[in-house]
Amino acid sequence: AQSVTQLGSHVSVSEGALVLLRCNYSSSVPPYLFWYVQYPNQGLQLLLKYTTGATLVKGINGFEAEFKKSETSFHLTKPSAHMSDAAEYFCAVSQNTGFQKLVFGTGTRLLVSP
Amino acid sequence: ETGVTQSPTHLIKTRGQQVTLRCSSQSGHNTVSWYQQALGQGPQFIFQYYREEENGRGNFPPRFSGLQFPNYSSELNVNALELDDSALYLCASSHTRGLAGGVYNEQFFGPGTRLTVL
């Protein structure tokens, strides 16, 4: 079975500050890991993914995440927050064999103040 | 290339009624997955269809059922609606190239259908 834990249902930062959203996963098989963003009243947009290879992955809008197997973590970072980054962020895991269902965390709402 | 589309956008039903939600997959995709996102929660996997057959199911009762058509579009049917079925229903399409390990099949999400049960 797979699961995802996102620490902090809300994270508040000032514009220009570092963004750090935490994600820990549990998986009995090698995982694929994802971060999705959801703006109000919209569907999910893929920010970035880890499948194989380099453990530091870069995504859209200046976000990046690092897969740390020893810590079972996949934290999302961005050096400098913009007002447009305010949204809900979901970490997700899937297995890398067979059919791939996404298991999501409960989400972290990022609030950006001027 | 047309992305994943869902209809309707919004829907209001009453308890006990039945509802059908529709999803058109992205061109070239053969797999559709459905997710339920309750307010303030992350999406939960309902089931997945691959080549017109259910290919996996989450922890949802049998009154949640689905279909996939030869053109790979899909329907989600919910019978005997309950208040807790109120949620955003998301459809995602992907192209399954194989079920062997190490083959990543990216899921592309539609905008969702918001169902309200009164």
Coordinates of N, CA and C in Angstrom, one line a residue, chain A residues 20 22-25 31 33 50 54-57 65-75 77:
Chain A
L20 N 8.7 26.3 0.9 CA 9.1 24.9 1.2 C 7.8 24.2 1.6
R22 N 6.3 20.4 2.4 CA 6.8 19.1 2.8 C 5.9 17.9 2.4
C23 N 6.6 16.9 2.0 CA 5.9 15.7 1.6 C 6.7 14.4 2.0
N24 N 6.1 13.5 2.7 CA 6.7 12.2 3.0 C 5.8 11.2 2.5
Y25 N 6.4 10.1 2.0 CA 5.6 9.0 1.4 C 5.9 7.7 2.0
P31 N 8.8 4.0 -6.0 CA 7.6 4.9 -6.3 C 7.9 5.8 -7.5
L33 N 6.9 9.8 -8.0 CA 6.4 10.9 -7.1 C 6.1 12.1 -7.9
Y50 N 9.1 12.8 -10.3 CA 10.3 11.9 -10.3 C 9.9 10.5 -10.7
A54 N 17.9 11.3 -12.1 CA 18.3 12.4 -11.2 C 17.3 12.6 -10.1
T55 N 17.8 12.7 -8.9 CA 16.9 12.8 -7.7 C 16.4 14.2 -7.5
L56 N 17.1 15.2 -8.1 CA 16.6 16.6 -8.0 C 15.9 16.9 -9.3
V57 N 14.6 17.2 -9.2 CA 13.9 17.4 -10.4 C 13.3 18.8 -10.5
A65 N 12.0 19.8 -6.7 CA 11.9 18.9 -5.6 C 13.0 17.9 -5.6
E66 N 13.3 17.3 -4.4 CA 14.4 16.4 -4.4 C 13.8 15.1 -3.7
F67 N 14.1 14.0 -4.4 CA 13.7 12.6 -3.9 C 14.8 12.2 -3.0
K68 N 14.4 11.9 -1.7 CA 15.4 11.4 -0.8 C 14.8 10.1 -0.3
K69 N 15.4 9.0 -0.8 CA 14.9 7.7 -0.5 C 15.1 7.4 1.0
S70 N 16.2 7.7 1.5 CA 16.5 7.4 2.9 C 15.6 8.1 3.9
E71 N 15.1 9.2 3.5 CA 14.1 10.0 4.3 C 12.7 9.8 3.9
T72 N 12.5 9.1 2.8 CA 11.1 8.9 2.2 C 10.5 10.2 2.1
S73 N 11.2 11.2 1.5 CA 10.7 12.6 1.4 C 10.8 13.0 -0.1
F74 N 9.9 14.0 -0.4 CA 9.9 14.6 -1.7 C 9.4 16.0 -1.5
H75 N 10.2 16.9 -0.9 CA 9.8 18.2 -0.5 C 9.9 19.2 -1.7
T77 N 10.2 23.0 -3.3 CA 10.8 24.3 -3.0 C 10.8 25.2 -4.2

